[in-house]
Short mmCIF file of C-alpha atoms in Angstrom, two decimals:
data_model
loop_
_atom_site.label_atom_id
_atom_site.label_comp_id
_atom_site.label_asym_id
_atom_site.label_seq_id
_atom_site.Cartn_x
_atom_site.Cartn_y
_atom_site.Cartn_z
CA MET A 231 -14.31 32.94 22.89
CA MET A 232 -15.51 29.12 21.92
CA ILE A 233 -17.06 28.68 18.74
CA THR A 234 -20.56 28.76 19.03
CA PRO A 235 -23.24 27.47 16.36
CA LYS A 236 -23.76 29.99 13.45
CA HIS A 237 -25.69 29.26 10.37
CA ILE A 238 -25.58 31.28 7.43
CA LYS A 239 -27.36 31.45 4.48
CA LYS A 240 -26.56 32.71 0.41
CA SER A 241 -29.12 32.47 -2.13
CA ILE A 242 -28.09 33.83 -5.81
CA LYS A 243 -29.53 33.88 -9.27
CA GLY A 244 -27.82 33.05 -12.64
CA ASP A 245 -24.73 31.02 -13.37
CA TYR A 246 -22.11 30.01 -11.06
CA ARG A 247 -18.89 28.13 -10.38
CA LEU A 248 -18.38 26.80 -6.92
CA ILE A 249 -15.25 25.16 -5.21
CA VAL A 250 -15.49 22.84 -2.26
CA ILE A 251 -12.32 21.82 -0.48
CA SER A 252 -12.34 20.09 3.21
CA ASP A 253 -9.87 18.78 5.87
CA ILE A 254 -6.56 20.58 4.39
CA HIS A 255 -4.78 20.24 7.81
CA GLY A 256 -2.18 22.23 7.67
CA HIS A 257 -1.21 20.93 4.18
CA LEU A 258 -0.76 25.01 2.65
CA ASP A 259 1.32 23.62 -0.32
CA ARG A 260 -0.91 21.25 -1.26
CA PHE A 261 -3.96 23.51 -0.67
CA LYS A 262 -1.95 26.24 -3.20
CA ALA A 263 -1.50 23.36 -5.80
CA LEU A 264 -5.10 22.45 -6.14
CA LEU A 265 -6.45 25.68 -6.11
CA GLN A 266 -4.02 26.14 -9.27
CA LYS A 267 -5.10 22.93 -10.38
CA VAL A 268 -8.79 23.73 -10.43
CA LYS A 269 -7.95 27.08 -11.86
CA TYR A 270 -9.66 29.38 -9.11
CA THR A 271 -10.27 32.91 -9.30
CA PRO A 272 -12.08 35.31 -7.13
CA ASP A 273 -14.81 35.31 -9.38
CA ASP A 274 -15.57 31.73 -8.14
CA TYR A 275 -17.22 30.66 -5.05
CA LEU A 276 -14.80 29.05 -2.56
CA ILE A 277 -15.99 27.04 0.53
CA ILE A 278 -13.48 25.78 2.88
CA LEU A 279 -15.51 22.64 4.80
CA GLY A 280 -13.46 22.85 8.17
CA ASP A 281 -10.54 21.17 9.56
CA PHE A 282 -8.04 23.66 7.80
CA VAL A 283 -5.72 23.40 11.07
CA GLU A 284 -3.60 21.00 12.88
CA LYS A 285 -1.97 17.79 11.60
CA GLY A 286 0.11 19.17 9.30
CA ASP A 287 3.49 21.37 9.33
CA GLN A 288 1.99 24.63 7.95
CA VAL A 289 -1.05 25.27 10.47
CA ILE A 290 -0.58 28.95 11.10
CA GLU A 291 0.37 30.21 7.62
CA THR A 292 -2.67 27.74 6.61
CA ILE A 293 -5.06 29.89 8.89
CA HIS A 294 -3.24 33.26 7.56
CA TYR A 295 -3.71 32.25 3.85
CA VAL A 296 -7.39 30.80 4.65
CA LYS A 297 -8.35 34.28 6.78
CA GLN A 298 -6.76 36.26 3.88
CA LEU A 299 -9.17 34.16 0.92
CA SER A 300 -12.05 34.71 3.52
CA GLN A 301 -11.61 38.96 2.72
CA ASN A 302 -13.29 37.95 -0.59
CA LYS A 303 -17.21 38.01 -0.27
CA ARG A 304 -17.69 34.75 -2.30
CA THR A 305 -15.16 33.04 0.06
CA PHE A 306 -16.89 30.83 3.08
CA VAL A 307 -14.71 29.30 5.63
CA LEU A 308 -16.93 26.90 8.02
CA ALA A 309 -15.60 25.31 11.24
CA GLY A 310 -14.79 21.61 11.79
CA ASN A 311 -14.07 19.70 14.99
CA CYS A 312 -10.42 20.33 15.04
CA GLU A 313 -10.99 24.16 14.81
CA TRP A 314 -13.37 23.66 17.69
CA ALA A 315 -10.79 21.56 19.63
CA LEU A 316 -7.72 23.97 19.22
CA ASP A 317 -10.25 26.65 20.30
CA ALA A 318 -11.37 25.14 23.30
CA LEU A 319 -8.08 23.75 24.48
CA LEU A 320 -6.59 27.06 24.39
CA THR A 321 -9.60 29.41 26.06
CA VAL A 322 -11.38 26.99 28.41
CA PRO A 323 -9.52 26.67 31.67
CA GLU A 324 -10.69 23.51 32.70
CA LEU A 325 -8.94 21.93 29.56
CA ALA A 326 -5.79 23.19 30.22
CA GLY A 327 -4.78 19.90 31.77
CA GLN A 328 -5.33 18.02 28.42
CA ILE A 329 -2.82 19.84 26.29
CA PRO A 330 0.13 16.99 26.97
CA GLN A 331 -2.59 14.40 26.07
CA TYR A 332 -3.22 16.23 23.03
CA LEU A 333 0.34 16.71 22.17
CA GLU A 334 0.82 13.15 22.85
CA ARG A 335 -2.31 11.40 21.17
CA VAL A 336 -4.07 13.96 18.74
CA SER A 337 -1.92 16.11 17.18
CA THR A 338 1.67 14.89 16.29
CA ASN A 339 2.00 18.12 13.83
CA GLY A 340 0.32 21.55 14.19
CA CYS A 341 0.37 24.76 16.11
CA ILE A 342 0.12 23.75 19.39
CA ARG A 343 3.19 21.76 19.02
CA ASP A 344 4.91 24.28 17.46
CA VAL A 345 4.34 27.38 19.70
CA TYR A 346 4.88 24.91 22.69
CA HIS A 347 8.48 24.40 21.58
CA LEU A 348 9.18 27.66 20.07
CA LEU A 349 8.59 29.13 23.73
CA HIS A 350 10.18 26.21 25.74
CA LEU A 351 6.57 25.55 27.43
CA ASP A 352 8.07 22.03 27.43
CA ASP A 353 10.72 22.90 30.29
CA GLY A 354 8.56 22.13 33.21
CA SER A 355 8.73 25.84 34.73
CA GLU A 356 4.84 26.40 33.90
CA THR A 357 1.76 25.18 35.33
CA MET A 358 -0.75 23.85 32.63
CA LEU A 359 -2.78 26.97 33.00
CA GLY A 360 0.34 28.88 32.34
CA VAL A 361 1.24 27.23 29.58
CA GLN A 362 -2.66 27.41 28.13
CA LYS A 363 -2.33 31.21 28.46
CA LYS A 364 0.81 31.55 26.81
CA LEU A 365 0.03 29.53 23.64
CA ALA A 366 -3.29 31.38 23.78
CA GLU A 367 -1.18 34.83 24.19
CA TYR A 368 1.06 33.64 21.22
CA LEU A 369 -2.24 32.28 18.94
CA LYS A 370 -4.39 35.17 19.85
CA GLU A 371 -5.18 36.44 16.07
CA GLU A 372 -5.61 32.70 14.95
CA ILE A 373 -7.79 32.28 17.81
CA GLN A 374 -9.60 35.36 16.97
CA PHE A 375 -10.49 34.11 13.37
CA ILE A 376 -11.65 30.60 14.10
CA SER A 377 -13.73 31.24 16.96
CA HIS A 378 -16.00 33.63 14.84
CA LEU A 379 -16.48 30.80 11.86
CA PRO A 380 -20.34 29.37 11.28
CA VAL A 381 -20.83 25.84 11.19
CA THR A 382 -23.04 25.31 8.47
CA LEU A 383 -23.92 27.34 5.18
CA LYS A 384 -26.74 26.92 2.89
CA PHE A 385 -26.09 27.99 -0.68
CA ASN A 386 -29.41 27.63 -3.06
CA GLN A 387 -29.97 23.92 -3.37
CA PHE A 388 -27.10 22.59 -0.98
CA ILE A 389 -26.09 22.35 2.58
CA PHE A 390 -22.44 22.71 3.63
CA VAL A 391 -21.57 21.36 7.18
CA HIS A 392 -18.17 19.91 8.24
CA ALA A 393 -19.53 16.30 9.24
CA GLY A 394 -23.30 16.23 9.22
CA VAL A 395 -26.50 16.79 10.15
CA GLU A 396 -29.55 15.25 12.50
CA LYS A 397 -32.60 13.81 10.84
CA ARG A 398 -34.73 16.81 11.25
CA LYS A 399 -35.82 19.67 9.13
CA ASP A 400 -34.40 22.24 11.54
CA TYR A 401 -31.10 21.04 10.76
CA GLN A 402 -29.54 23.92 12.70
CA GLU A 403 -30.84 22.58 15.79
CA SER A 404 -28.68 19.71 15.39
CA SER A 405 -26.17 19.25 18.45
CA LEU A 406 -22.56 21.20 17.77
CA SER A 407 -21.09 17.47 18.01
CA SER A 408 -23.22 16.13 15.25
CA LEU A 409 -22.34 18.90 13.37
CA LEU A 410 -18.72 18.71 13.53
CA GLU A 411 -18.21 15.53 14.79
CA MET A 412 -20.59 13.09 13.62
CA GLN A 413 -19.36 9.64 12.62
CA TYR A 414 -22.03 7.62 10.52
CA PHE A 415 -23.40 10.43 8.57
CA TYR A 416 -23.14 9.07 5.35
CA ASP A 417 -24.71 5.55 6.63
CA GLU A 418 -27.67 7.10 8.34
CA GLY A 419 -28.64 9.68 5.71
CA HIS A 420 -31.23 12.71 6.27
CA ILE A 421 -34.35 14.07 5.32
CA LEU A 422 -33.78 17.44 3.72
CA ASP A 423 -34.53 18.46 0.39
CA GLU A 424 -31.21 20.13 -0.12
CA THR A 425 -27.94 17.99 -1.20
CA VAL A 426 -25.45 18.13 1.91
CA ILE A 427 -21.93 18.20 1.46
CA VAL A 428 -19.72 17.06 4.23
CA GLY A 429 -16.10 16.08 4.99
CA HIS A 430 -14.84 14.98 8.24
CA LEU A 431 -14.13 11.10 7.45
CA PRO A 432 -12.04 10.05 4.76
CA THR A 433 -14.04 8.60 1.95
CA SER A 434 -11.83 5.96 1.99
CA ASN A 435 -13.61 4.75 5.06
CA TYR A 436 -16.77 3.49 2.54
CA PHE A 437 -14.93 1.13 0.06
CA ALA A 438 -15.21 -2.28 1.42
CA ASP A 439 -12.72 -4.18 -0.91
CA HIS A 440 -10.07 -1.21 -1.99
CA ILE A 441 -8.49 1.88 -0.68
CA CYS A 442 -9.92 4.92 -2.55
CA ASN A 443 -9.76 8.54 -1.52
CA ASP A 444 -11.96 10.07 -4.50
CA ILE A 445 -15.32 12.34 -3.62
CA ILE A 446 -18.09 10.41 -3.28
CA ILE A 447 -21.58 11.44 -5.17
CA ASP A 448 -24.37 9.96 -4.11
CA GLN A 449 -27.52 11.41 -5.64
CA LYS A 450 -29.56 8.81 -4.00
CA LYS A 451 -28.80 9.90 -0.46
CA LYS A 452 -28.46 13.50 -1.72
CA ILE A 453 -25.13 13.59 0.14
CA ILE A 454 -21.63 14.45 -1.08
CA CYS A 455 -18.46 13.42 0.88
CA ILE A 456 -15.04 14.88 -0.36
CA ASP A 457 -12.33 14.46 2.60
CA GLY A 458 -9.56 12.91 0.68
CA GLY A 459 -7.57 12.02 4.01
CA THR A 460 -4.86 14.49 3.87
CA GLY A 461 -3.21 14.56 7.37
CA VAL A 462 -4.98 11.60 8.42
CA LYS A 463 -4.49 8.74 6.10
CA ALA A 464 -1.04 7.05 4.69
CA VAL A 465 -2.75 6.99 1.16
CA SER A 466 -4.36 10.33 1.24
CA GLN A 467 -5.09 13.10 -1.50
CA LEU A 468 -6.63 16.71 -1.25
CA ASN A 469 -9.79 16.61 -2.99
CA ALA A 470 -11.87 19.47 -4.67
CA LEU A 471 -15.23 19.22 -5.76
CA ILE A 472 -16.16 21.71 -8.64
CA ILE A 473 -20.13 22.46 -8.99
CA GLU A 474 -21.23 24.60 -12.15
CA SER A 475 -24.67 26.12 -12.58
CA GLN A 476 -25.35 26.93 -16.20
CA ASN A 477 -29.03 27.53 -17.10
CA ASN A 478 -30.36 26.17 -13.83
CA GLN A 479 -28.11 22.77 -14.41
CA ILE A 480 -25.81 21.41 -11.86
CA GLN A 481 -22.44 19.64 -13.22
CA TYR A 482 -20.13 18.02 -10.72
CA THR A 483 -16.57 17.51 -11.70
CA CYS A 484 -13.74 16.35 -9.35
CA GLU A 485 -9.91 17.54 -8.79
CA HIS A 486 -7.28 16.03 -6.40
CA VAL A 487 -3.37 16.79 -5.77
CA GLN A 488 -1.42 13.69 -4.50
CA PRO A 489 2.07 14.75 -4.58
CA LEU A 490 3.78 11.40 -4.65
CA PRO A 491 6.92 10.58 -6.89
CA ILE A 492 6.80 8.29 -9.73
CA TYR A 493 8.30 5.34 -10.73
CA TRP A 494 8.89 3.47 -13.92
CA ILE A 495 7.97 -0.45 -14.19
CA ILE A 496 11.21 -1.90 -15.18
CA GLU A 497 10.27 -5.63 -15.56
CA ASP A 498 6.91 -7.34 -16.61
CA VAL A 499 5.17 -8.42 -13.18
CA TYR A 500 2.64 -11.50 -12.99
CA GLU A 501 0.71 -11.96 -9.21
CA PRO A 502 -2.17 -13.83 -9.97
CA MET A 503 -4.54 -13.24 -7.18
CA GLU A 504 -8.25 -14.79 -6.50
CA TYR A 505 -9.05 -12.08 -3.75
CA VAL A 506 -7.94 -8.61 -2.76
CA HIS A 507 -8.71 -8.06 0.75
CA LYS A 508 -8.86 -4.62 2.41
CA ILE A 509 -8.98 -3.52 6.09
CA GLY A 510 -9.91 -0.27 7.09
CA TYR A 511 -11.70 2.06 9.78
CA PRO A 512 -12.59 1.24 12.36
CA HIS A 513 -11.49 -2.78 11.99
CA PHE A 514 -7.73 -2.47 12.55
CA GLU A 515 -7.33 -5.32 15.07
CA VAL A 516 -5.93 -8.38 13.70
CA LYS A 517 -4.77 -11.88 14.78
CA VAL A 518 -1.45 -13.01 13.44
CA GLU A 519 -1.90 -16.98 12.73
CA LYS A 520 1.55 -17.43 10.74
CA SER A 521 4.48 -14.93 10.89
CA GLY A 522 6.60 -14.70 7.89
CA SER A 523 9.70 -12.72 6.86
CA GLN A 524 7.91 -10.07 4.69
CA PHE A 525 4.55 -10.45 5.36
CA SER A 526 2.15 -12.40 7.79
CA GLU A 527 -0.64 -14.57 7.43
CA CYS A 528 -3.59 -12.39 9.76
CA TYR A 529 -7.10 -13.06 10.53
CA GLN A 530 -9.49 -9.73 11.05
CA ALA A 531 -12.67 -10.99 12.95
CA GLU A 532 -15.33 -8.36 12.34
CA THR A 533 -15.10 -8.72 8.47
CA HIS A 534 -13.90 -12.10 8.48
CA GLN A 535 -11.11 -11.80 6.29
CA ARG A 536 -7.55 -13.65 6.18
CA LEU A 537 -4.86 -11.57 4.72
CA LEU A 538 -1.16 -11.21 3.94
CA ILE A 539 -0.20 -8.02 6.21
CA LYS A 540 3.21 -6.75 5.67
CA ASN A 541 5.14 -6.84 8.71
CA GLU A 542 6.06 -3.45 9.11
CA PHE A 543 2.10 -2.63 9.17
CA LEU A 544 1.65 -4.44 12.40
CA TYR A 545 2.28 -3.10 15.82
CA GLN A 546 1.27 -4.32 19.70
CA LYS A 547 -0.83 -2.61 21.86
CA LYS A 548 -1.81 -3.91 25.55
CA ASN A 549 -1.50 -7.22 24.30
CA LYS A 550 -3.27 -6.89 20.81
CA THR A 551 -1.86 -7.00 17.34
CA TYR A 552 -3.35 -3.95 14.97
CA CYS A 553 -2.86 -3.09 11.45
CA LEU A 554 -1.36 0.52 11.33
CA ASP A 555 -3.87 2.05 8.65
CA ASP A 556 -6.20 1.34 6.20
CA TYR A 557 -4.37 -1.54 4.29
CA THR A 558 -4.97 -3.81 1.22
CA ASP A 559 -3.27 -7.43 0.30
CA PHE A 560 -3.47 -6.39 -3.25
CA MET A 561 -0.40 -7.86 -5.48
CA ILE A 562 0.15 -6.06 -8.53
CA SER A 563 0.35 -7.29 -12.26
CA ALA A 564 1.83 -4.74 -14.83
CA LEU A 565 3.77 -4.23 -17.97
CA SER A 566 7.38 -2.99 -18.30
CA GLY A 567 7.13 0.84 -19.40
CA GLU A 568 4.03 1.54 -17.00
CA TYR A 569 4.41 3.46 -14.13
CA VAL A 570 3.49 3.75 -10.57
CA LYS A 571 3.01 6.27 -7.59
CA LEU A 572 5.16 5.71 -4.90
CA LEU A 573 3.94 5.68 -1.33
CA GLY A 574 6.70 4.03 0.66
CA VAL A 575 9.29 1.37 0.55
CA TYR A 576 9.31 -1.58 3.30
CA ASP A 577 12.47 -4.01 2.85
CA GLU A 578 11.72 -5.81 -0.63
CA TYR A 579 8.67 -4.45 -1.27
CA ALA A 580 7.18 -0.86 -2.50
CA TYR A 581 3.61 0.13 -1.67
CA VAL A 582 2.23 1.93 -4.62
CA ILE A 583 -0.63 3.22 -6.57
CA TYR A 584 -1.07 1.60 -9.86
CA LYS A 585 -4.00 2.47 -12.15
CA ASN A 586 -5.74 4.03 -8.83
CA GLN A 587 -5.37 0.94 -7.07
CA VAL A 588 -3.12 0.53 -4.10
CA GLY A 589 -1.12 -2.40 -4.06
CA TRP A 590 2.42 -4.08 -3.57
CA ILE A 591 5.22 -4.83 -5.78
CA LYS A 592 9.15 -5.64 -5.42
CA TYR A 593 11.09 -2.41 -5.28
CA GLU A 594 13.62 -4.39 -7.88
CA TYR A 595 11.00 -3.88 -10.43
CA LEU A 596 10.91 -0.31 -10.04
CA LYS A 597 13.17 2.53 -11.05
CA ALA A 598 12.95 6.54 -10.64
CA ILE A 599 12.06 8.90 -12.97
#
């Protein structure tokens, strides 16, 4: 059964506490840690804003846990584009032939891949339609749950939707593609009186000069974006937006989890930088102007930026060069005794988070706590 647009409303009076989490992408441990961090209780309203499946390695467990939470009448689970894609891929016969492409290009982790290997469907003995039927049978319970999810929730003065709504008062008539996959909602805005809260696109996409996955609260646009990039970005976090209403006054707070190892800085570091550059979605194509042993001098045409890119972040495809992910050339200056969160080690340099700023520091200046 395919997901069909279903729109629900909830109107309550009095004080309340509401927690919104989006784009969990099969990272159940992060999700549970975040619920614990925000001190979630069954008395809270909880909204899961879609895309809790695929990309992670705990997808089936996440579906079961989300389903369990949804038994509470104060929990609302919405569909995202990943739930729609999973449902369609396993229930529409015409899409069976796309399963190999999905496994190769779309979801390097996820429940389809897990079950595909578990049932030894990669041995070539089944037609793709046969593969689809076996996957659907194994995941019958999970598909049944996600196929009945609503796509929007109006909760008092808020509208919750995975990706966005079209510029129309009857937002429920927006196309399913817009509701689940809209790419430019934050840029284009809406015409509703309510504040629209979305996930879908990592908030890092909207920061021009640095990498940041924090929640964006834009009261002028009446838009809140909460996707922290979990399962999508190399630098990511799982965000929670907490909305508290007391005496008809709304207060927002934000929390996140970002499980990364902590390292001490063991020597003063000074790296003077006149400008800091960032490469981000969708401008990943670059031209290498001068190769170096650690970093290469590159030019990004659309943003007119020249910057140093770590060689490990460069790759070739169809005779073009691309940067692997969101990237910054920020070189960190710091004092001995301060600490960083370690994202990765690339030859002589470490990619770290220092005081909420992503950047580079020589690995020899770090010591694990």
